[in-house]
XYZ file of C-alpha atoms in Angstrom:
740
model
C 0.209 -0.117 0.610
C 1.213 3.563 -0.840
C 2.462 6.276 1.703
C -0.427 8.450 -0.148
C -3.043 5.953 0.022
C -1.855 4.974 3.887
C -1.976 8.206 4.916
C -5.447 8.883 2.875
C -7.826 5.528 3.235
C -11.280 7.307 3.038
C -10.737 9.076 -0.284
C -8.507 6.274 -1.927
C -12.313 4.059 -1.537
C -14.096 7.028 -2.022
C -12.364 7.501 -5.397
C -11.744 3.862 -6.149
C -15.929 4.111 -5.467
C -16.452 6.146 -7.739
C -14.331 5.368 -10.906
C -15.992 2.628 -10.896
C -19.434 2.993 -10.903
C -17.733 5.666 -13.969
C -16.380 1.975 -15.510
C -19.961 0.015 -14.929
C -21.634 2.999 -16.592
C -20.074 3.600 -19.384
C -20.080 -0.251 -19.835
C -23.719 0.486 -19.457
C -23.890 2.682 -21.892
C -22.024 0.674 -24.391
C -24.542 -2.073 -24.098
C -26.834 -0.195 -23.887
C -25.987 1.951 -27.326
C -24.982 -1.710 -28.972
C -28.540 -3.578 -28.296
C -29.773 -0.092 -29.472
C -28.421 -0.788 -32.548
C -28.592 -4.300 -33.343
C -32.683 -3.649 -32.061
C -35.079 -3.666 -35.404
C -31.568 -4.665 -37.466
C -33.373 -6.641 -40.763
C -32.566 -10.959 -40.411
C -31.475 -12.463 -42.481
C -34.343 -13.734 -44.158
C -35.359 -9.496 -44.740
C -31.464 -8.836 -46.017
C -32.372 -11.466 -48.741
C -35.178 -10.067 -49.493
C -34.052 -6.261 -50.703
C -35.137 -6.377 -53.898
C -39.468 -6.970 -52.678
C -39.949 -3.096 -53.204
C -43.726 -1.819 -53.753
C -44.911 -1.962 -57.459
C -47.208 -0.909 -59.447
C -49.892 -2.679 -60.597
C -50.105 -2.128 -64.852
C -53.536 -2.062 -66.017
C -53.123 -3.680 -70.134
C -56.040 -3.194 -72.659
C -58.271 -5.360 -74.338
C -54.469 -4.969 -77.393
C -52.654 -6.430 -74.095
C -51.149 -2.946 -74.325
C -50.728 -0.264 -70.919
C -53.443 1.658 -69.920
C -53.550 2.428 -66.838
C -51.569 1.963 -63.024
C -52.393 1.359 -59.527
C -50.238 2.154 -57.226
C -48.418 4.006 -53.339
C -45.908 4.233 -55.342
C -45.458 5.066 -59.159
C -42.502 2.294 -60.001
C -41.911 -0.533 -62.297
C -38.978 -3.218 -61.918
C -36.261 -3.915 -64.137
C -32.998 -5.876 -64.508
C -30.099 -3.767 -65.219
C -29.768 -5.453 -67.992
C -32.509 -2.645 -69.508
C -30.646 0.116 -68.920
C -28.654 2.863 -70.199
C -24.906 2.036 -69.423
C -25.243 6.062 -68.672
C -27.307 5.976 -66.491
C -25.608 3.769 -64.621
C -22.266 5.136 -64.747
C -24.192 8.715 -63.782
C -24.784 7.453 -61.106
C -21.485 6.391 -60.109
C -19.568 9.484 -60.806
C -22.210 11.317 -59.099
C -23.222 9.435 -55.903
C -20.202 6.842 -55.108
C -17.602 7.209 -57.514
C -15.844 4.389 -55.537
C -18.321 1.851 -55.447
C -16.218 -0.973 -57.120
C -13.285 -0.363 -54.595
C -14.560 -0.595 -51.404
C -16.587 -3.470 -49.327
C -20.086 -1.200 -48.129
C -18.093 1.705 -46.576
C -15.522 4.279 -48.706
C -13.163 5.315 -45.564
C -11.675 7.758 -48.413
C -14.570 9.237 -48.902
C -15.714 9.328 -45.500
C -12.964 10.988 -44.255
C -12.780 13.342 -47.073
C -16.727 14.572 -46.418
C -15.610 15.534 -42.799
C -12.078 17.663 -43.884
C -14.707 19.018 -46.300
C -17.892 19.765 -43.886
C -14.945 21.501 -41.362
C -13.687 23.865 -44.227
C -17.591 24.729 -44.317
C -18.160 24.690 -41.020
C -21.688 23.410 -42.564
C -22.401 19.882 -44.068
C -21.703 20.623 -47.424
C -20.422 16.906 -48.012
C -22.419 13.674 -47.082
C -20.015 10.101 -46.950
C -22.405 7.440 -47.888
C -22.201 5.070 -50.053
C -24.993 4.163 -52.919
C -24.722 0.389 -51.104
C -24.896 2.555 -47.132
C -28.653 3.946 -48.428
C -30.218 1.411 -50.440
C -29.886 0.260 -46.878
C -30.961 3.406 -45.370
C -34.229 2.877 -47.864
C -34.843 -0.745 -47.403
C -34.859 -1.279 -43.594
C -33.829 2.503 -42.277
C -35.175 5.783 -40.843
C -33.861 8.662 -42.364
C -33.106 10.851 -39.035
C -30.093 12.472 -38.833
C -28.935 10.961 -35.806
C -25.203 8.338 -34.804
C -26.966 5.609 -33.650
C -29.023 5.351 -37.300
C -25.898 6.072 -39.679
C -24.001 2.701 -37.348
C -27.120 0.927 -37.606
C -26.507 1.646 -41.768
C -22.666 1.032 -41.261
C -24.452 -2.603 -40.436
C -26.676 -3.065 -42.612
C -24.205 -2.007 -46.060
C -21.531 -4.697 -44.899
C -24.241 -7.421 -45.458
C -25.897 -6.423 -48.660
C -22.222 -6.233 -49.596
C -21.945 -10.221 -48.158
C -25.301 -11.567 -49.552
C -24.783 -9.900 -53.333
C -23.124 -8.791 -55.379
C -22.030 -4.971 -57.215
C -24.637 -5.009 -60.841
C -27.155 -6.632 -58.203
C -26.984 -3.678 -55.770
C -26.663 -1.693 -58.446
C -30.039 -2.779 -59.588
C -31.803 -3.384 -56.463
C -30.925 0.579 -55.750
C -32.714 1.895 -59.451
C -35.348 0.555 -58.871
C -36.171 1.611 -55.183
C -34.962 5.403 -55.582
C -36.391 7.846 -55.550
C -36.763 10.010 -58.228
C -39.084 12.991 -57.513
C -42.968 13.244 -58.979
C -44.001 10.619 -57.953
C -41.558 8.304 -59.691
C -40.134 5.801 -58.265
C -36.662 3.394 -60.017
C -35.241 4.107 -63.453
C -38.070 3.060 -65.753
C -40.930 5.134 -64.065
C -38.868 7.750 -64.063
C -37.924 7.428 -68.212
C -41.541 6.650 -68.822
C -42.414 9.751 -67.176
C -40.373 12.374 -67.244
C -39.207 11.538 -71.416
C -41.650 9.225 -72.292
C -39.090 6.123 -73.635
C -37.689 3.493 -71.263
C -35.068 3.480 -69.388
C -32.984 1.037 -71.618
C -33.793 4.021 -74.079
C -31.802 6.540 -72.284
C -29.562 9.035 -73.514
C -26.047 10.535 -71.966
C -28.271 14.086 -71.329
C -30.987 12.546 -70.161
C -29.653 10.427 -68.399
C -27.480 12.074 -66.016
C -30.425 14.363 -65.355
C -31.947 11.526 -63.582
C -28.811 10.944 -62.085
C -29.171 14.649 -60.633
C -32.201 14.203 -59.382
C -31.424 11.611 -56.647
C -29.362 13.986 -53.826
C -33.143 16.048 -54.042
C -35.592 14.828 -56.307
C -38.131 17.445 -54.828
C -36.034 20.635 -55.853
C -33.924 19.211 -58.794
C -37.234 17.650 -60.458
C -37.472 19.401 -64.261
C -41.459 19.297 -63.412
C -40.611 21.513 -60.743
C -38.124 23.716 -62.265
C -36.174 22.840 -65.312
C -33.609 25.162 -64.645
C -32.327 23.429 -61.807
C -33.128 20.183 -63.408
C -30.692 21.588 -66.303
C -28.068 22.955 -64.234
C -27.529 19.798 -61.906
C -27.381 17.402 -64.446
C -24.621 19.664 -65.946
C -22.656 18.720 -62.863
C -23.347 14.803 -63.192
C -21.723 15.862 -66.842
C -18.719 17.238 -65.018
C -18.333 14.414 -62.349
C -18.421 11.680 -66.159
C -16.137 13.942 -67.812
C -13.552 13.954 -64.731
C -13.597 10.872 -63.735
C -13.512 9.766 -67.200
C -16.155 8.056 -68.565
C -17.565 10.660 -71.321
C -15.135 12.322 -73.346
C -14.815 16.852 -72.949
C -17.176 16.295 -76.863
C -19.498 14.342 -75.324
C -19.779 16.316 -71.939
C -20.390 19.389 -73.992
C -22.933 18.235 -77.137
C -24.877 16.840 -73.470
C -24.454 20.166 -71.224
C -25.263 22.637 -74.379
C -28.673 20.064 -75.135
C -32.416 21.231 -74.251
C -34.705 19.475 -72.065
C -36.615 18.372 -73.500
C -40.248 15.732 -71.665
C -42.506 14.110 -72.780
C -45.016 11.946 -70.001
C -45.596 8.216 -71.218
C -46.271 6.265 -68.037
C -49.250 8.628 -66.902
C -50.816 10.924 -69.998
C -53.155 7.899 -70.567
C -54.885 8.352 -67.827
C -56.571 10.813 -69.725
C -59.442 8.588 -70.616
C -61.359 5.757 -68.822
C -61.080 7.548 -64.667
C -64.961 5.493 -64.087
C -63.736 2.139 -65.976
C -60.574 2.346 -64.263
C -62.246 3.127 -60.768
C -64.126 0.188 -60.632
C -61.481 -2.175 -61.717
C -59.899 -0.958 -59.189
C -62.493 -1.420 -56.026
C -63.214 -4.663 -57.652
C -59.321 -5.734 -57.984
C -59.047 -4.670 -54.198
C -61.868 -6.857 -52.938
C -60.643 -9.752 -54.428
C -56.878 -9.298 -53.220
C -56.362 -6.801 -50.480
C -55.401 -2.883 -51.048
C -52.057 -4.001 -50.722
C -51.350 -6.648 -52.944
C -53.214 -4.272 -55.683
C -51.298 -0.897 -54.342
C -48.238 -2.554 -54.328
C -48.074 -5.771 -55.324
C -46.626 -5.221 -59.134
C -49.679 -6.885 -60.852
C -50.158 -7.052 -64.611
C -54.045 -6.846 -65.449
C -55.657 -7.618 -68.843
C -58.896 -5.262 -68.939
C -61.110 -5.559 -70.808
C -61.659 -1.812 -72.219
C -61.070 -1.332 -75.830
C -59.344 2.196 -75.882
C -60.745 3.428 -79.058
C -64.250 2.835 -78.285
C -63.758 4.683 -74.980
C -63.347 8.004 -76.335
C -65.892 7.650 -78.599
C -67.861 7.080 -75.444
C -66.438 10.059 -73.646
C -66.568 11.895 -76.606
C -70.536 11.821 -77.393
C -71.251 11.968 -73.710
C -69.213 15.159 -73.869
C -70.652 16.509 -77.592
C -74.403 15.077 -75.832
C -74.504 17.197 -72.770
C -73.164 20.314 -74.825
C -75.870 20.612 -76.558
C -78.585 19.413 -74.359
C -77.007 22.497 -71.829
C -77.311 24.501 -74.915
C -80.896 23.439 -75.364
C -81.876 23.858 -71.754
C -80.831 27.654 -71.957
C -81.822 28.868 -74.387
C -85.212 30.891 -73.815
C -83.775 31.331 -70.688
C -82.951 34.963 -68.632
C -79.913 33.453 -67.002
C -78.343 30.369 -66.563
C -79.169 27.281 -63.873
C -75.161 27.759 -62.741
C -77.057 27.573 -58.862
C -77.973 23.919 -60.131
C -76.074 20.582 -60.556
C -75.005 19.884 -63.991
C -77.045 17.691 -65.930
C -75.644 14.368 -65.905
C -75.181 11.205 -68.567
C -73.948 7.288 -68.589
C -72.958 4.662 -71.620
C -71.770 1.421 -70.958
C -70.849 -1.233 -73.848
C -70.338 -4.700 -73.867
C -70.338 -7.698 -76.053
C -73.776 -9.691 -76.082
C -71.371 -13.091 -76.401
C -68.685 -12.314 -73.553
C -70.770 -9.434 -71.380
C -66.694 -8.123 -71.751
C -66.891 -4.170 -70.982
C -65.767 -2.361 -73.999
C -66.261 1.438 -72.668
C -68.356 2.999 -69.589
C -67.958 6.570 -69.049
C -70.101 7.021 -65.442
C -70.865 10.842 -65.672
C -69.766 13.872 -67.288
C -66.320 14.541 -65.428
C -64.551 11.852 -63.006
C -62.733 14.927 -61.601
C -65.945 16.651 -60.750
C -67.857 12.926 -59.483
C -66.691 9.947 -59.155
C -69.408 8.569 -58.555
C -70.901 5.841 -60.888
C -74.049 6.204 -62.960
C -73.340 3.152 -64.814
C -73.246 1.000 -61.843
C -74.061 2.682 -58.536
C -77.145 4.888 -59.688
C -80.185 3.064 -59.780
C -82.888 4.938 -62.144
C -86.739 4.535 -63.425
C -86.022 3.155 -67.275
C -89.215 4.262 -68.701
C -90.437 2.208 -71.473
C -87.053 0.884 -72.286
C -88.473 -2.306 -69.856
C -90.912 -2.575 -72.238
C -88.498 -5.189 -73.732
C -89.074 -7.940 -70.687
C -92.730 -7.350 -70.742
C -93.219 -8.833 -74.681
C -89.916 -10.745 -73.603
C -92.268 -12.631 -71.147
C -95.521 -12.625 -74.079
C -94.020 -14.218 -76.447
C -92.242 -16.738 -74.046
C -96.070 -17.619 -72.472
C -96.855 -18.001 -76.455
C -97.429 -14.654 -77.982
C -96.619 -13.439 -80.957
C -95.556 -10.407 -82.922
C -98.444 -10.700 -84.852
C -100.875 -10.555 -82.058
C -102.996 -8.506 -81.519
C -103.881 -6.751 -78.375
C -107.587 -5.094 -78.437
C -109.673 -2.977 -75.575
C -106.650 -1.295 -75.153
C -108.627 1.684 -73.850
C -110.119 -0.266 -71.371
C -109.181 1.685 -67.938
C -107.048 -0.863 -65.626
C -107.737 -2.001 -61.485
C -105.406 -0.503 -59.487
C -105.143 -0.417 -55.313
C -106.170 3.387 -56.204
C -109.130 2.306 -58.772
C -109.209 2.480 -62.490
C -106.338 3.799 -64.250
C -105.955 4.277 -68.328
C -102.124 5.059 -68.893
C -101.239 8.023 -70.532
C -99.991 7.543 -74.916
C -98.595 9.849 -76.369
C -99.157 7.442 -79.368
C -102.081 7.461 -80.842
C -105.329 6.626 -79.035
C -106.238 3.169 -81.015
C -108.030 1.247 -79.502
C -105.796 -2.656 -80.492
C -102.324 -2.639 -82.081
C -100.052 -5.904 -83.080
C -97.510 -6.806 -79.884
C -94.759 -5.644 -83.552
C -96.920 -1.824 -84.052
C -96.709 -2.040 -80.271
C -93.423 -1.391 -79.285
C -92.966 -0.266 -82.406
C -95.056 2.702 -81.302
C -94.168 2.722 -77.647
C -97.771 2.492 -76.607
C -98.167 3.046 -73.451
C -102.064 1.357 -73.368
C -100.838 -1.627 -74.914
C -97.949 -2.115 -72.727
C -99.857 -2.442 -69.705
C -102.813 -5.126 -71.474
C -100.144 -7.628 -72.776
C -99.019 -6.972 -69.124
C -102.399 -7.906 -68.040
C -102.670 -10.449 -70.409
C -99.376 -12.372 -68.883
C -99.773 -11.672 -65.854
C -97.316 -9.465 -63.325
C -95.470 -12.633 -61.109
C -94.952 -13.390 -64.917
C -93.429 -10.709 -66.096
C -91.418 -10.195 -62.657
C -90.086 -13.532 -62.986
C -88.458 -12.739 -66.366
C -87.529 -9.584 -65.047
C -85.465 -11.456 -62.221
C -84.036 -13.640 -65.133
C -83.358 -10.847 -66.711
C -81.567 -9.378 -63.819
C -83.534 -6.413 -64.224
C -85.135 -6.836 -61.710
C -85.768 -5.393 -58.543
C -89.207 -4.448 -59.686
C -92.538 -3.751 -58.189
C -95.456 -5.656 -58.807
C -97.880 -3.154 -59.833
C -99.329 -2.512 -63.543
C -96.772 0.794 -64.315
C -94.349 -2.183 -64.001
C -94.919 -2.144 -67.928
C -94.185 1.124 -67.811
C -90.818 1.242 -65.795
C -91.606 1.788 -62.416
C -88.735 0.288 -61.010
C -85.016 0.579 -60.239
C -82.485 -0.417 -62.207
C -78.773 0.750 -63.578
C -77.166 1.206 -67.086
C -75.218 -1.685 -66.163
C -77.903 -3.916 -65.762
C -80.647 -2.925 -68.661
C -76.860 -3.425 -71.202
C -76.419 -6.457 -70.227
C -80.103 -7.068 -70.314
C -80.578 -6.217 -73.470
C -77.374 -8.184 -74.203
C -79.943 -11.346 -74.135
C -81.288 -10.262 -76.731
C -78.122 -10.248 -78.348
C -76.629 -13.045 -77.897
C -79.535 -15.794 -78.755
C -81.445 -16.020 -75.173
C -78.275 -16.396 -73.244
C -77.547 -13.392 -70.256
C -74.291 -12.917 -70.248
C -72.910 -11.360 -66.949
C -70.411 -7.683 -67.244
C -66.455 -8.756 -66.948
C -63.690 -5.359 -66.697
C -61.420 -8.037 -65.320
C -60.066 -10.598 -68.390
C -56.590 -12.420 -66.009
C -54.947 -11.555 -62.993
C -51.247 -12.155 -62.896
C -48.785 -11.938 -60.001
C -45.437 -10.164 -60.405
C -44.017 -13.775 -62.346
C -46.459 -14.547 -63.932
C -48.687 -16.793 -62.000
C -52.898 -16.721 -63.406
C -53.885 -15.119 -59.954
C -57.253 -15.046 -61.941
C -59.067 -15.896 -65.172
C -62.303 -14.614 -66.419
C -64.531 -17.677 -67.677
C -67.482 -16.224 -69.373
C -70.248 -18.279 -68.417
C -73.989 -16.529 -70.186
C -76.760 -17.935 -68.302
C -80.042 -19.028 -70.874
C -82.615 -16.680 -69.522
C -85.165 -16.325 -72.492
C -85.988 -18.968 -75.538
C -83.481 -18.304 -78.486
C -86.882 -17.577 -80.146
C -87.443 -14.884 -77.872
C -84.465 -13.665 -78.451
C -84.826 -13.240 -82.489
C -88.705 -12.221 -81.865
C -87.513 -9.177 -79.594
C -84.901 -7.942 -81.718
C -87.135 -7.693 -85.210
C -89.629 -6.025 -83.319
C -86.798 -4.115 -81.867
C -85.399 -3.127 -85.502
C -88.091 -1.758 -86.295
C -87.929 1.094 -83.159
C -84.897 1.858 -85.481
C -85.505 1.632 -88.497
C -89.526 3.607 -88.268
C -90.528 3.761 -84.245
C -89.791 5.727 -81.892
C -86.090 5.919 -82.182
C -85.376 6.610 -85.962
C -83.234 9.726 -85.102
C -81.082 6.899 -85.019
C -80.882 6.888 -88.618
C -81.214 10.467 -89.179
C -78.102 10.349 -87.255
C -76.071 9.422 -89.426
C -75.540 5.284 -87.663
C -76.858 2.668 -91.121
C -75.880 -0.791 -89.393
C -78.471 -3.350 -88.819
C -79.728 -3.255 -85.181
C -81.856 -3.035 -82.524
C -83.151 -1.480 -79.300
C -85.749 1.009 -77.150
C -86.458 4.626 -75.793
C -87.278 5.093 -72.433
C -88.382 8.350 -71.146
C -90.354 8.439 -67.444
C -92.126 10.496 -66.063
C -91.983 14.214 -66.125
C -89.032 13.802 -67.982
C -86.592 13.111 -65.136
C -84.837 10.606 -67.550
C -83.790 9.639 -70.804
C -82.484 6.311 -72.210
C -82.379 3.891 -74.639
C -80.220 0.935 -75.503
C -79.671 -0.857 -78.455
C -77.084 -3.874 -80.624
C -75.798 -4.599 -83.545
C -74.398 -8.548 -83.055
C -71.001 -7.044 -82.252
C -71.919 -4.629 -79.456
C -74.601 -3.911 -76.788
C -74.727 -0.551 -75.738
C -77.066 2.043 -72.926
C -77.327 4.844 -72.159
C -78.413 7.596 -69.781
C -79.803 11.829 -69.225
C -80.708 12.349 -65.885
C -80.123 14.701 -63.021
C -78.877 12.643 -59.879
C -81.148 14.670 -58.408
C -84.655 13.592 -60.404
C -86.062 17.018 -61.794
C -87.147 17.323 -65.630
C -84.927 17.495 -67.749
C -85.980 20.019 -70.323
C -89.765 20.620 -71.557
C -91.207 17.234 -74.020
C -87.381 15.727 -73.292
C -88.217 12.576 -75.127
C -85.295 9.910 -75.297
C -85.896 10.429 -79.097
C -84.285 13.750 -78.955
C -81.590 13.838 -75.746
C -80.909 10.096 -75.666
C -81.100 8.276 -79.205
C -77.855 10.910 -80.883
C -75.450 10.362 -77.947
C -76.120 6.782 -78.656
C -76.717 6.531 -82.718
C -72.928 8.632 -82.743
C -71.196 6.568 -80.219
C -72.514 3.309 -82.421
C -71.574 5.067 -85.644
C -68.014 5.155 -84.128
C -67.372 2.225 -81.771
C -68.731 -0.032 -85.060
C -66.854 1.596 -87.831
C -64.963 -1.673 -88.898
C -68.401 -3.525 -88.520
C -69.622 -5.114 -91.704
C -73.487 -5.173 -91.994
C -74.307 -8.328 -90.336
C -77.723 -9.618 -88.814
C -79.023 -12.473 -87.138
C -79.986 -15.833 -88.398
C -83.760 -16.705 -87.293
C -82.928 -19.897 -85.465
C -84.907 -23.551 -86.070
C -87.246 -22.990 -83.724
C -88.791 -20.265 -85.738
C -90.353 -19.888 -88.751
C -92.152 -17.490 -91.165
C -95.782 -16.438 -91.984
C -97.484 -13.938 -94.347
C -100.467 -12.399 -92.568
C -102.291 -10.028 -93.198
C -101.901 -6.514 -90.902
C -104.876 -6.119 -89.543
C -105.683 -8.954 -87.801
C -103.403 -11.097 -87.783
C -104.619 -13.720 -89.565
C -102.870 -15.603 -92.434
C -103.464 -13.663 -95.562
C -105.448 -14.223 -99.037
C -105.815 -12.715 -101.657
C -108.567 -9.422 -99.839
C -105.971 -8.587 -97.906
C -103.255 -7.865 -100.719
C -106.082 -5.751 -102.474
C -107.698 -3.830 -99.611
C -109.205 -0.596 -98.877
C -107.635 0.430 -95.361
C -107.069 4.019 -93.336
C -103.522 4.279 -93.171
C -102.112 7.152 -90.404
C -102.203 10.310 -91.683
C -106.158 9.041 -91.560
C -106.821 8.534 -95.481
C -108.385 5.748 -96.845
C -105.972 4.540 -99.368
C -106.256 1.109 -101.649
C -102.767 -1.830 -101.100
C -101.973 -4.849 -100.283
C -102.168 -5.403 -96.786
C -99.854 -8.654 -96.358
C -96.380 -9.140 -95.285
C -94.198 -12.034 -93.557
C -94.245 -11.747 -89.514
C -92.065 -13.667 -88.169
C -93.602 -16.686 -85.244
C -92.788 -19.150 -82.937
C -93.154 -22.245 -84.486
C -95.702 -24.230 -83.192
C -97.666 -20.100 -82.361
C -98.181 -19.256 -86.642
C -101.944 -18.578 -87.394
C -104.143 -21.397 -88.731
C -106.863 -19.384 -89.116
C -106.839 -17.336 -92.687
C -107.945 -13.640 -91.974
C -111.145 -12.635 -90.793
C -112.031 -9.495 -92.519
C -110.692 -10.339 -96.256
C -111.336 -14.191 -95.881
C -114.358 -15.837 -97.029
C -117.631 -14.700 -95.928
C -116.102 -11.893 -94.710
C -118.292 -8.551 -93.967
C -117.144 -5.166 -93.745
C -119.027 -4.897 -90.303
C -116.477 -6.981 -89.114
C -113.493 -3.887 -88.574
C -115.571 -2.719 -85.863
C -112.683 0.282 -85.099
C -110.995 2.789 -87.139
C -107.700 2.542 -87.293
C -104.996 4.857 -86.996
C -101.768 3.077 -87.987
C -101.480 -0.113 -90.428
C -101.671 -2.726 -87.603
C -103.742 -1.237 -85.235
C -107.338 -2.990 -85.537
C -109.303 -4.871 -83.950
C -109.821 -7.792 -85.155
C -108.441 -11.010 -83.491
C -107.807 -11.229 -79.205
C -104.402 -12.439 -78.519
C -104.413 -16.174 -77.998
C -105.531 -18.780 -75.924
C -101.820 -20.737 -74.184
C -102.176 -24.344 -73.947
C -99.399 -26.373 -72.244
C -97.226 -23.101 -73.879
C -98.359 -23.091 -77.003
C -100.981 -20.665 -78.929
C -104.464 -22.927 -80.133
C -106.344 -21.699 -82.900
C -109.382 -19.418 -80.849
C -112.332 -19.912 -81.338
C -115.560 -18.976 -82.750
C -116.741 -17.255 -79.279
C -113.041 -15.972 -79.360
C -113.302 -13.821 -82.378
C -113.527 -9.978 -82.088
C -117.671 -9.279 -81.704
C -119.057 -6.495 -83.952
C -119.898 -2.778 -81.213
C -123.432 -1.615 -80.648
C -122.756 2.098 -83.251
C -123.885 3.291 -81.034
C -120.748 2.236 -78.992
C -118.064 3.360 -82.135
C -116.753 6.074 -83.593
C -117.101 6.038 -88.113
C -114.492 3.772 -88.791
C -112.577 3.787 -92.528
C -116.115 1.862 -94.216
C -118.436 4.372 -92.913
C -115.928 7.415 -94.516
C -115.955 5.686 -97.741
C -120.354 4.741 -97.314
C -120.996 7.552 -95.406
C -122.489 5.263 -92.818
């Protein structure tokens, strides 16, 4: 024991105690810091999967070309071999010139950066290598602390042991942020220059390499001048490191910055379609996989058809707005805008080729094609007549007693009708002219429950079980209406609307594949007969506006206008395409006075179809084997005789004329008439004609057929139309001739 310790034993004990405490405290702090550094570091599995990064999901169109992307980070991963060598050289030159010489940490660069920072008296230069940056981007925070820096060094060393230099470069260039929402070199190349990363020139590569330091400041979409200055700094580094010569440097440094976004420009159309696909994907695969999983989604959209749809919706709305405002002192600036929607699909597969859900997606993402439920008006009538055909009626069946009131819970009701007052007409004429009274009478004859059943089969339920059902008092979506009409175009098979054909994982594994499975809902004969009837609607009925708009292909369809002109519909089809359109306000109110679908919806549909089918041949549907033809009388629906071919009758103008009333009508086999015309046949007398006609085929002569075991039986004597007493009828055309 030394003399000092002997003289001051208590002090020695105290000093020893303090030193011990400090040593233990230092050891504890070191252990705590080491534990803190080690805690949160990635394990070996995480290091091996550092290449797993959020990638954009790519949506392809019907031709297999990119149409849309869905992402949390706009990234498209590509191998190093598909990156420009200028880009790789520029990144190394400006970010880590000793990249190929160090093992994750560049001690020389760190010391040089430290000395420079001391001289500048600020953090003017960093010392992180590309590997350290990859470690930080993949696993760590951006906190500028000593603890995070130690973690970064440890992870970088582990990355260098796990991967080659080329692999590290590939991982880095696919992960790094280049500004303007673009991650990785491929997305940045497409987003800034409209070309793939492999196609980048020297100047373009240098500009991208310069963005890594501060993407928000140097992005060319923020400031082209700053981006150009930073680009030239990178070019200077590349020249000084010997990867380019002075001539290449001068040429690149003097070149202008030319931007072209080829990644996001296509998203200026089809946004309602994209949003519907996005929702379906998220529902099936979850948000994370859709936004970050790099899925490849093959959709059904046809860009040309979609653009035509959007163009014609915009044009139609502009025209209607102009008509609505004409004559008004001030516009409806304070009211909601008029909306429109359009859906077009392949009737065989249900593949949706185009969809417009409203006036402007940026103002309202509510999809009026799939989400809005509106009354279809007369566009519902084909389902009533389809149910009648299924029950044994035929297009030539004569509907009688049209002016008789219908009993409802609220009392007697005769539907308002803008299409004449004839007391009888054939089913074909009724649909062509969209007679409300005939549709309600047909509903009564077929039965409301049966009609409701067929409406549900066709996918347009739920509908109310009331007489006004025939006039479209239920609520439906445009998508369901369009698919239902697709059944008429698809031989009675109801197509299932589809917008996604196939979904593949990043490695090409098929995760989902659409398998169209149309269901039979009506007979092929019914579908064909309905098509011939709705062809009359376009050729000479309420939708003849389509022909005046220049749409010339054979087609079929039906208009729909609701009470007080709140909604205007038209759904129609060719053998290859079925399309439906709707016009109205989100909060139902009158579009305009006398705003019939013929004037508001049909022109939009016709112009769209003209554009969408301009390459199609004028094909038409062939009668199925279950359909036959019979020459019948237009007035009676009976088998035509000589008298029908040389008859006196009242035409649609109310004129008494002479000519042939014979025409060829289609019938489902077993429903064709078996008796000759009772008006012009043997023993017929003019008094058999019991009512004046406002149109050919609108005469009270023959009741609807009696259905036995699903087939129409010939009418019996007591079912034939009786004569009315003279005082009960208006003067008919024979009365006009003979003055009686």
